[in-house]
Each structure stands twice: as C-alpha cells, then as structure tokens.
Coordinates of N, CA and C in Angstrom, one line a residue:
M117 N -50.4 -107.0 -121.2 CA -51.2 -105.8 -121.5 C -50.4 -104.6 -121.4
R118 N -50.5 -103.7 -122.4 CA -49.6 -102.5 -122.4 C -50.4 -101.4 -121.7
T119 N -50.5 -101.5 -120.4 CA -51.3 -100.4 -119.7 C -50.5 -99.2 -119.5
K120 N -49.3 -99.4 -118.9 CA -48.5 -98.2 -118.6 C -48.0 -97.6 -119.9
G121 N -48.1 -96.3 -120.1 CA -47.7 -95.6 -121.3 C -48.9 -95.5 -122.2
A122 N -49.6 -96.6 -122.5 CA -50.8 -96.5 -123.4 C -52.0 -95.8 -122.7
L123 N -52.0 -95.9 -121.5 CA -53.2 -95.3 -120.7 C -52.7 -94.2 -119.9
E124 N -52.0 -93.2 -120.5 CA -51.3 -92.2 -119.7 C -52.2 -91.4 -118.8
D125 N -53.4 -91.0 -119.2 CA -54.3 -90.3 -118.4 C -54.9 -91.1 -117.3
M126 N -55.1 -92.4 -117.5 CA -55.6 -93.2 -116.5 C -54.5 -93.7 -115.6
K127 N -54.8 -93.7 -114.3 CA -53.8 -94.2 -113.3 C -53.9 -95.8 -113.3
V128 N -52.8 -96.4 -113.5 CA -52.7 -97.8 -113.5 C -53.0 -98.4 -112.1
E129 N -52.6 -97.6 -111.1 CA -52.9 -98.1 -109.7 C -54.4 -98.1 -109.5
S130 N -55.1 -97.1 -110.0 CA -56.6 -97.1 -109.9 C -57.2 -98.2 -110.7
L131 N -56.7 -98.5 -111.9 CA -57.3 -99.6 -112.7 C -57.1 -100.9 -111.9
E132 N -55.9 -101.1 -111.3 CA -55.6 -102.3 -110.5 C -56.6 -102.4 -109.3
A133 N -56.8 -101.3 -108.6 CA -57.7 -101.3 -107.5 C -59.1 -101.7 -107.9
I134 N -59.6 -101.1 -109.0 CA -60.9 -101.5 -109.4 C -61.0 -102.9 -109.8
V135 N -60.1 -103.4 -110.5 CA -60.1 -104.8 -110.9 C -60.0 -105.7 -109.7
R136 N -59.2 -105.4 -108.8 CA -59.1 -106.2 -107.5 C -60.4 -106.2 -106.8
A137 N -61.0 -105.0 -106.6 CA -62.3 -104.9 -105.9 C -63.4 -105.7 -106.5
L138 N -63.5 -105.6 -107.9 CA -64.5 -106.4 -108.5 C -64.3 -107.9 -108.5
N139 N -63.0 -108.3 -108.7 CA -62.7 -109.7 -108.6 C -62.9 -110.2 -107.2
S140 N -62.5 -109.5 -106.2 CA -62.7 -109.9 -104.8 C -64.2 -110.1 -104.4
A141 N -65.1 -109.3 -105.0 CA -66.5 -109.4 -104.8 C -67.1 -110.4 -105.8
Q142 N -66.3 -111.1 -106.6 CA -66.7 -112.1 -107.5 C -67.7 -111.6 -108.6
V143 N -67.5 -110.3 -109.0 CA -68.3 -109.7 -110.0 C -67.8 -110.1 -111.4
P144 N -68.6 -110.8 -112.1 CA -68.2 -111.2 -113.5 C -68.3 -109.9 -114.4
F145 N -67.2 -109.4 -114.9 CA -67.2 -108.2 -115.7 C -66.3 -108.3 -116.9
I146 N -66.6 -107.6 -117.9 CA -65.8 -107.6 -119.1 C -65.4 -106.1 -119.4
V147 N -64.1 -105.9 -119.7 CA -63.7 -104.5 -120.0 C -63.9 -104.4 -121.5
V148 N -64.4 -103.2 -121.9 CA -64.7 -102.8 -123.3 C -64.1 -101.4 -123.5
G149 N -64.3 -100.8 -124.6 CA -63.9 -99.4 -124.8 C -62.4 -99.3 -125.0
G150 N -61.8 -98.1 -124.6 CA -60.4 -97.8 -124.9 C -59.4 -98.8 -124.3
V151 N -59.7 -99.2 -123.1 CA -58.8 -100.2 -122.4 C -58.7 -101.5 -123.3
A152 N -59.9 -101.9 -123.8 CA -59.9 -103.1 -124.6 C -59.2 -102.9 -125.9
V153 N -59.3 -101.7 -126.5 CA -58.6 -101.4 -127.7 C -57.1 -101.5 -127.4
N154 N -56.6 -101.0 -126.3 CA -55.2 -101.1 -126.0 C -54.8 -102.6 -125.8
A155 N -55.6 -103.3 -125.1 CA -55.3 -104.7 -124.9 C -55.2 -105.5 -126.1
H156 N -55.9 -105.1 -127.2 CA -55.9 -105.8 -128.5 C -54.8 -105.2 -129.4
G157 N -53.9 -104.4 -128.9 CA -52.8 -104.0 -129.6 C -52.7 -102.7 -130.2
Y158 N -53.7 -101.9 -130.1 CA -53.7 -100.5 -130.7 C -53.6 -99.5 -129.5
G159 N -52.4 -99.0 -129.2 CA -52.2 -98.1 -128.1 C -52.8 -96.7 -128.4
R160 N -53.9 -96.4 -127.7 CA -54.4 -95.0 -127.8 C -54.7 -94.6 -126.4
L161 N -54.8 -93.3 -126.2 CA -55.1 -92.7 -124.9 C -56.6 -93.0 -124.6
T162 N -56.8 -93.2 -123.3 CA -58.2 -93.3 -122.8 C -58.1 -92.8 -121.4
N163 N -59.3 -92.3 -121.0 CA -59.3 -91.8 -119.6 C -60.4 -92.4 -118.8
D164 N -61.0 -93.4 -119.2 CA -62.0 -94.1 -118.4 C -62.0 -95.6 -118.6
L165 N -62.6 -96.3 -117.7 CA -62.7 -97.7 -117.7 C -64.2 -98.1 -118.0
D166 N -64.4 -98.7 -119.2 CA -65.7 -99.1 -119.6 C -65.9 -100.5 -119.3
I167 N -67.0 -100.9 -118.5 CA -67.2 -102.3 -118.1 C -68.6 -102.7 -118.4
V168 N -68.8 -103.9 -118.7 CA -70.1 -104.6 -118.9 C -70.1 -105.7 -117.8
I169 N -71.2 -105.7 -117.1 CA -71.5 -106.7 -116.1 C -72.7 -107.5 -116.5
R170 N -72.9 -108.6 -115.9 CA -74.1 -109.4 -116.1 C -75.2 -108.6 -115.3
L171 N -76.2 -108.2 -115.9 CA -77.2 -107.3 -115.3 C -78.2 -108.0 -114.5
R172 N -77.7 -108.6 -113.4 CA -78.6 -109.2 -112.4 C -78.5 -108.5 -111.1
P173 N -79.6 -108.4 -110.3 CA -79.6 -107.6 -109.1 C -78.4 -107.9 -108.2
E174 N -78.0 -109.2 -108.0 CA -76.9 -109.5 -107.1 C -75.6 -109.0 -107.6
T175 N -75.4 -109.0 -108.9 CA -74.2 -108.6 -109.6 C -74.1 -107.0 -109.5
I176 N -75.2 -106.4 -109.8 CA -75.3 -104.9 -109.7 C -75.0 -104.5 -108.3
A177 N -75.6 -105.1 -107.3 CA -75.4 -104.7 -105.9 C -73.9 -104.8 -105.6
A178 N -73.3 -106.0 -106.0 CA -71.9 -106.2 -105.7 C -71.0 -105.2 -106.4
T179 N -71.3 -104.8 -107.6 CA -70.6 -103.8 -108.4 C -70.6 -102.5 -107.7
F180 N -71.8 -102.0 -107.3 CA -72.0 -100.7 -106.7 C -71.2 -100.7 -105.4
T181 N -71.3 -101.8 -104.6 CA -70.6 -101.9 -103.3 C -69.1 -101.8 -103.5
S182 N -68.6 -102.6 -104.4 CA -67.2 -102.6 -104.7 C -66.6 -101.3 -105.1
L183 N -67.4 -100.6 -106.0 CA -66.9 -99.3 -106.5 C -67.0 -98.3 -105.3
A184 N -68.1 -98.4 -104.5 CA -68.3 -97.4 -103.4 C -67.1 -97.6 -102.4
A185 N -66.6 -98.8 -102.2 CA -65.5 -99.0 -101.3 C -64.2 -98.3 -101.7
L186 N -64.2 -98.0 -103.0 CA -63.0 -97.2 -103.6 C -63.4 -95.7 -103.7
G187 N -64.5 -95.3 -103.2 CA -64.9 -93.9 -103.2 C -65.7 -93.6 -104.5
Y188 N -66.1 -94.5 -105.3 CA -66.8 -94.2 -106.5 C -68.3 -94.1 -106.2
R189 N -68.9 -93.0 -106.8 CA -70.3 -92.7 -106.7 C -70.8 -92.5 -108.2
P190 N -72.1 -92.8 -108.4 CA -72.6 -92.5 -109.7 C -72.7 -91.0 -109.9
L191 N -72.5 -90.4 -111.1 CA -72.6 -89.0 -111.3 C -74.0 -88.5 -111.3
V192 N -74.9 -89.4 -111.5 CA -76.4 -89.1 -111.4 C -76.9 -89.9 -110.2
P193 N -77.8 -89.4 -109.5 CA -78.3 -90.1 -108.2 C -79.1 -91.3 -108.6
I194 N -78.4 -92.4 -108.8 CA -79.1 -93.7 -109.1 C -78.5 -94.7 -108.2
S195 N -79.4 -95.4 -107.5 CA -79.0 -96.5 -106.6 C -78.9 -97.8 -107.3
A196 N -78.2 -98.8 -106.6 CA -78.1 -100.1 -107.1 C -79.5 -100.7 -107.4
D197 N -80.5 -100.4 -106.4 CA -81.8 -101.0 -106.6 C -82.5 -100.4 -107.8
Q198 N -82.3 -99.1 -108.1 CA -82.9 -98.5 -109.3 C -82.2 -99.1 -110.5
F199 N -80.9 -99.2 -110.5 CA -80.2 -99.8 -111.7 C -80.6 -101.2 -111.9
S200 N -81.0 -101.9 -110.9 CA -81.4 -103.3 -111.0 C -82.7 -103.5 -111.7
D201 N -83.5 -102.5 -111.8 CA -84.8 -102.5 -112.4 C -84.7 -102.4 -114.0
A202 N -84.8 -103.6 -114.6 CA -84.6 -103.7 -116.1 C -85.6 -102.7 -116.8
A203 N -86.8 -102.6 -116.4 CA -87.8 -101.7 -117.1 C -87.3 -100.2 -116.9
Q204 N -86.7 -99.9 -115.8 CA -86.2 -98.5 -115.6 C -85.0 -98.3 -116.5
R205 N -84.1 -99.3 -116.6 CA -83.0 -99.1 -117.5 C -83.4 -99.0 -119.0
D206 N -84.5 -99.7 -119.3 CA -85.0 -99.6 -120.7 C -85.5 -98.2 -120.9
R207 N -86.2 -97.6 -119.9 CA -86.7 -96.2 -120.1 C -85.5 -95.2 -120.2
W208 N -84.5 -95.4 -119.4 CA -83.3 -94.5 -119.5 C -82.7 -94.6 -120.9
V209 N -82.7 -95.8 -121.5 CA -82.1 -95.9 -122.9 C -83.1 -95.3 -123.9
A210 N -84.4 -95.5 -123.8 CA -85.3 -95.0 -124.7 C -85.5 -93.5 -124.6
E211 N -85.7 -93.0 -123.4 CA -86.0 -91.6 -123.2 C -84.8 -90.7 -123.0
K212 N -83.7 -91.2 -122.5 CA -82.5 -90.3 -122.2 C -81.3 -90.7 -123.1
H213 N -81.5 -91.8 -123.9 CA -80.4 -92.3 -124.7 C -79.2 -92.6 -123.9
M214 N -79.4 -93.1 -122.7 CA -78.4 -93.5 -121.8 C -77.7 -94.8 -122.2
R215 N -76.4 -94.7 -122.3 CA -75.6 -95.9 -122.7 C -74.9 -96.5 -121.5
V216 N -74.4 -95.6 -120.7 CA -73.6 -96.0 -119.5 C -74.0 -95.1 -118.3
L217 N -73.7 -95.7 -117.1 CA -73.8 -94.9 -115.9 C -72.4 -94.6 -115.5
S218 N -72.1 -93.4 -115.4 CA -70.7 -93.0 -115.0 C -70.5 -92.8 -113.5
F219 N -69.4 -93.3 -113.1 CA -69.0 -93.2 -111.7 C -67.7 -92.4 -111.6
A220 N -67.5 -91.6 -110.5 CA -66.3 -90.9 -110.3 C -65.9 -91.1 -108.8
S221 N -64.6 -90.9 -108.5 CA -64.1 -91.1 -107.2 C -63.1 -90.0 -106.9
A222 N -63.2 -89.3 -105.8 CA -62.2 -88.3 -105.4 C -60.8 -88.9 -105.2
S223 N -60.8 -90.2 -104.8 CA -59.5 -90.9 -104.6 C -58.9 -91.4 -105.9
H224 N -59.7 -91.5 -107.0 CA -59.2 -92.0 -108.2 C -59.7 -91.0 -109.4
R225 N -59.4 -89.8 -109.2 CA -59.9 -88.7 -110.1 C -59.6 -89.0 -111.6
E226 N -58.5 -89.6 -111.9 CA -58.0 -89.8 -113.3 C -58.6 -91.0 -113.9
T227 N -59.4 -91.8 -113.1 CA -60.0 -93.0 -113.7 C -61.5 -93.2 -113.4
P228 N -62.3 -92.4 -114.2 CA -63.7 -92.6 -114.1 C -64.1 -94.0 -114.6
V229 N -65.2 -94.5 -114.1 CA -65.7 -95.8 -114.6 C -67.1 -95.6 -115.2
D230 N -67.3 -96.2 -116.4 CA -68.5 -96.2 -117.1 C -69.1 -97.6 -117.1
L231 N -70.3 -97.8 -116.5 CA -70.9 -99.1 -116.4 C -72.0 -99.1 -117.4
F232 N -72.0 -100.1 -118.4 CA -73.0 -100.2 -119.4 C -74.4 -100.5 -118.8
V233 N -75.4 -99.8 -119.4 CA -76.8 -99.9 -118.9 C -77.4 -101.1 -119.6
T234 N -76.9 -101.6 -120.6 CA -77.4 -102.8 -121.3 C -76.2 -103.8 -121.5
E235 N -76.5 -105.0 -121.8 CA -75.5 -106.0 -122.2 C -75.4 -105.9 -123.7
P236 N -74.4 -105.3 -124.2 CA -74.3 -105.1 -125.7 C -74.0 -106.4 -126.5
F237 N -73.9 -107.5 -125.8 CA -73.6 -108.8 -126.4 C -74.1 -109.9 -125.5
D238 N -74.1 -111.1 -125.9 CA -74.5 -112.2 -125.1 C -73.4 -112.3 -124.0
F239 N -73.7 -112.0 -122.8 CA -72.7 -111.9 -121.8 C -71.9 -113.2 -121.5
E240 N -72.7 -114.3 -121.4 CA -72.1 -115.6 -121.1 C -71.1 -116.0 -122.2
T241 N -71.5 -115.8 -123.4 CA -70.7 -116.2 -124.5 C -69.4 -115.3 -124.6
E242 N -69.6 -114.0 -124.4 CA -68.4 -113.1 -124.5 C -67.5 -113.4 -123.3
Y243 N -68.1 -113.6 -122.1 CA -67.3 -113.9 -120.9 C -66.4 -115.1 -121.2
A244 N -67.0 -116.1 -121.8 CA -66.2 -117.4 -122.0 C -65.1 -117.2 -123.1
H245 N -65.3 -116.2 -124.0 CA -64.3 -116.0 -125.1 C -63.4 -114.8 -124.8
A246 N -63.6 -114.2 -123.7 CA -62.8 -112.9 -123.4 C -61.3 -113.2 -123.3
L247 N -60.5 -112.2 -123.6 CA -59.1 -112.3 -123.5 C -58.8 -112.0 -122.0
V248 N -58.1 -112.9 -121.3 CA -57.8 -112.8 -119.9 C -56.3 -112.4 -119.8
Q249 N -56.1 -111.2 -119.2 CA -54.8 -110.7 -118.9 C -54.7 -110.3 -117.5
R250 N -53.5 -110.2 -117.0 CA -53.2 -109.8 -115.7 C -52.6 -108.4 -115.7
I251 N -53.2 -107.5 -115.0 CA -52.6 -106.1 -114.9 C -51.7 -106.0 -113.7
A252 N -51.8 -107.0 -112.8 CA -50.9 -107.2 -111.7 C -51.0 -108.7 -111.3
T253 N -50.1 -109.1 -110.5 CA -50.0 -110.5 -110.1 C -51.4 -111.1 -109.7
D254 N -52.1 -110.3 -108.9 CA -53.4 -110.8 -108.4 C -54.6 -110.1 -109.0
A255 N -54.5 -109.6 -110.2 CA -55.6 -108.8 -110.8 C -55.8 -109.3 -112.2
P256 N -56.5 -110.5 -112.4 CA -56.8 -110.9 -113.7 C -58.0 -110.0 -114.3
L257 N -57.9 -109.7 -115.5 CA -58.8 -108.8 -116.2 C -59.4 -109.5 -117.4
R258 N -60.7 -109.5 -117.6 CA -61.3 -110.1 -118.8 C -61.6 -108.9 -119.7
V259 N -61.1 -109.0 -121.0 CA -61.3 -108.0 -122.0 C -62.1 -108.6 -123.1
V260 N -63.1 -107.9 -123.6 CA -63.9 -108.3 -124.7 C -63.1 -108.9 -125.8
S261 N -63.5 -109.9 -126.4 CA -62.8 -110.5 -127.6 C -62.6 -109.5 -128.7
L262 N -61.7 -109.7 -129.5 CA -61.5 -108.8 -130.6 C -62.7 -108.7 -131.5
Q263 N -63.3 -109.8 -131.8 CA -64.5 -109.8 -132.6 C -65.7 -109.1 -131.9
G264 N -65.8 -109.3 -130.6 CA -66.8 -108.6 -129.9 C -66.6 -107.1 -129.8
L265 N -65.3 -106.7 -129.7 CA -65.0 -105.3 -129.6 C -65.2 -104.6 -131.0
L266 N -64.8 -105.3 -132.1 CA -65.1 -104.7 -133.4 C -66.5 -104.6 -133.7
R267 N -67.3 -105.5 -133.2 CA -68.8 -105.5 -133.4 C -69.4 -104.3 -132.6
M268 N -68.9 -104.1 -131.4 CA -69.4 -103.0 -130.6 C -69.0 -101.7 -131.2
K269 N -67.8 -101.6 -131.6 CA -67.3 -100.3 -132.2 C -68.1 -100.0 -133.5
R270 N -68.3 -101.0 -134.3 CA -69.0 -100.7 -135.6 C -70.5 -100.3 -135.2
D271 N -71.1 -101.0 -134.3 CA -72.5 -100.7 -133.9 C -72.6 -99.2 -133.4
A272 N -71.6 -98.8 -132.6 CA -71.6 -97.5 -132.0 C -71.5 -96.4 -133.2
G273 N -70.7 -96.7 -134.1 CA -70.6 -95.9 -135.3 C -70.0 -94.4 -135.1
R274 N -69.6 -94.1 -134.0 CA -69.0 -92.8 -133.8 C -67.6 -92.7 -134.5
P275 N -67.2 -91.5 -134.8 CA -65.9 -91.4 -135.5 C -64.7 -92.1 -134.8
Q276 N -64.6 -91.9 -133.5 CA -63.5 -92.5 -132.7 C -63.6 -94.0 -132.8
D277 N -64.9 -94.6 -132.7 CA -65.1 -96.0 -132.7 C -64.7 -96.6 -134.1
L278 N -65.1 -95.9 -135.2 CA -64.7 -96.3 -136.5 C -63.2 -96.2 -136.7
A279 N -62.6 -95.2 -136.2 CA -61.1 -95.1 -136.3 C -60.5 -96.3 -135.5
D280 N -61.0 -96.6 -134.4 CA -60.5 -97.8 -133.6 C -60.6 -99.1 -134.4
V281 N -61.7 -99.2 -135.1 CA -61.9 -100.4 -135.9 C -60.8 -100.5 -137.0
A282 N -60.6 -99.4 -137.7 CA -59.6 -99.4 -138.8 C -58.2 -99.7 -138.2
E283 N -57.9 -99.1 -137.1 CA -56.6 -99.4 -136.5 C -56.4 -100.8 -136.0
L284 N -57.5 -101.3 -135.4 CA -57.4 -102.7 -134.9 C -57.3 -103.7 -136.1
L285 N -58.0 -103.4 -137.1 CA -57.9 -104.3 -138.3 C -56.5 -104.2 -138.9
A286 N -55.9 -103.0 -138.9 CA -54.6 -102.9 -139.5 C -53.6 -103.6 -138.6
V287 N -53.7 -103.6 -137.3 CA -52.8 -104.3 -136.4 C -53.0 -105.8 -136.5
H288 N -54.2 -106.2 -136.8 CA -54.4 -107.7 -136.9 C -54.4 -108.2 -138.3
G289 N -54.0 -107.4 -139.2 CA -53.9 -107.9 -140.6 C -55.2 -108.0 -141.4
G290 N -56.2 -107.3 -140.9 CA -57.5 -107.4 -141.6 C -57.7 -106.3 -142.5
P291 N -58.8 -106.2 -143.2 CA -59.0 -105.1 -144.2 C -59.1 -103.8 -143.4
T292 N -58.6 -102.7 -144.0 CA -58.5 -101.4 -143.3 C -59.6 -100.5 -143.8
D293 N -60.5 -101.0 -144.6 CA -61.6 -100.1 -145.1 C -62.9 -100.3 -144.3
A294 N -62.7 -100.3 -142.9 CA -63.8 -100.5 -142.0 C -64.8 -99.4 -142.1

C-alpha cells in the first residue's frame, strides 16, 4: 500500500495506531474513501480515514472504545449507545442528511476518522472480498474492493468522487468516461 507520500496530510503513524486498535478489539472494519482510492492505485491526497463497520451494538461499542483509547471523540455529542440505535441513525440520515460520524483526537490531529452511519454495501460480502494489505507488520487493513469502491463513488456522485472513478478506471484499464 502506498501510504507514505500518497497520504501526506494524514500521519501514517496515526493510521497504524487506529488499525492496530481496531484489530486488537476484533472490530471488523473496511476502509473506504481516499485511503481506499490510494490502495487501489490512484495516489491522491486525503486527510481522513473513512471506515465502515458492521453496525451491531457490540461492534459499535468496541469501535467507540478503541477510538477513545487513542483520544478520539465524536465531533457531535453522540454516545455508542445512541449510535447503536438503528432507528436513531435512520432519523439522522433522513433529517440531517448525516452520512458519517466524525471523530477527532488531540493526539492525532492530522488524522480524523469518519465512521459511516449506514452500511453502504452488504458488509459480509464486501468484507470477504476486501483487499487485505498490511500498513505495518502487525497491522492488516481491509480495503473495500475496487468494484465496491467504484459503486460507492458513483452513488455519492460528488465531483471528487466522480474524478476518483475516472482516475481509478484509467489506472485499471477501464473506460474513462465514468
């Protein structure tokens, strides 16, 4: 994985700490967003870590605890119990157009974490097909498959996402008229 250099604003040490903490807590997670774009061969700057977890109460609690151990706190006052409430998450999406819950840490200022409020794909299937890379000897990282990433980027439809699709298709020999 081309993390150093491609992720200039993000601290690789912080990324490694997050991955180690989540792995240690046995949190099944999949990296999406800019880090996934880099992992699939298109080096672009990114300043956050976007992750999707299996949205189950025990996984959510372990994620919040793991991030808190690194000094991460949600930018809005939401507890793990509140985040575990599927109906509440649905309201946030419908009423506030919330896509992610952002976390920040004073110890890891350059590496905010965005936790998806929904599972934008079938988690089990994507987890099984994820690209597994090591960012350090003891830090395996699951990255959304190229097909899953392209689907997410197209669905988001924002200019940066569509530009990512075009670049990824060019890197992988696909059509560039995304």
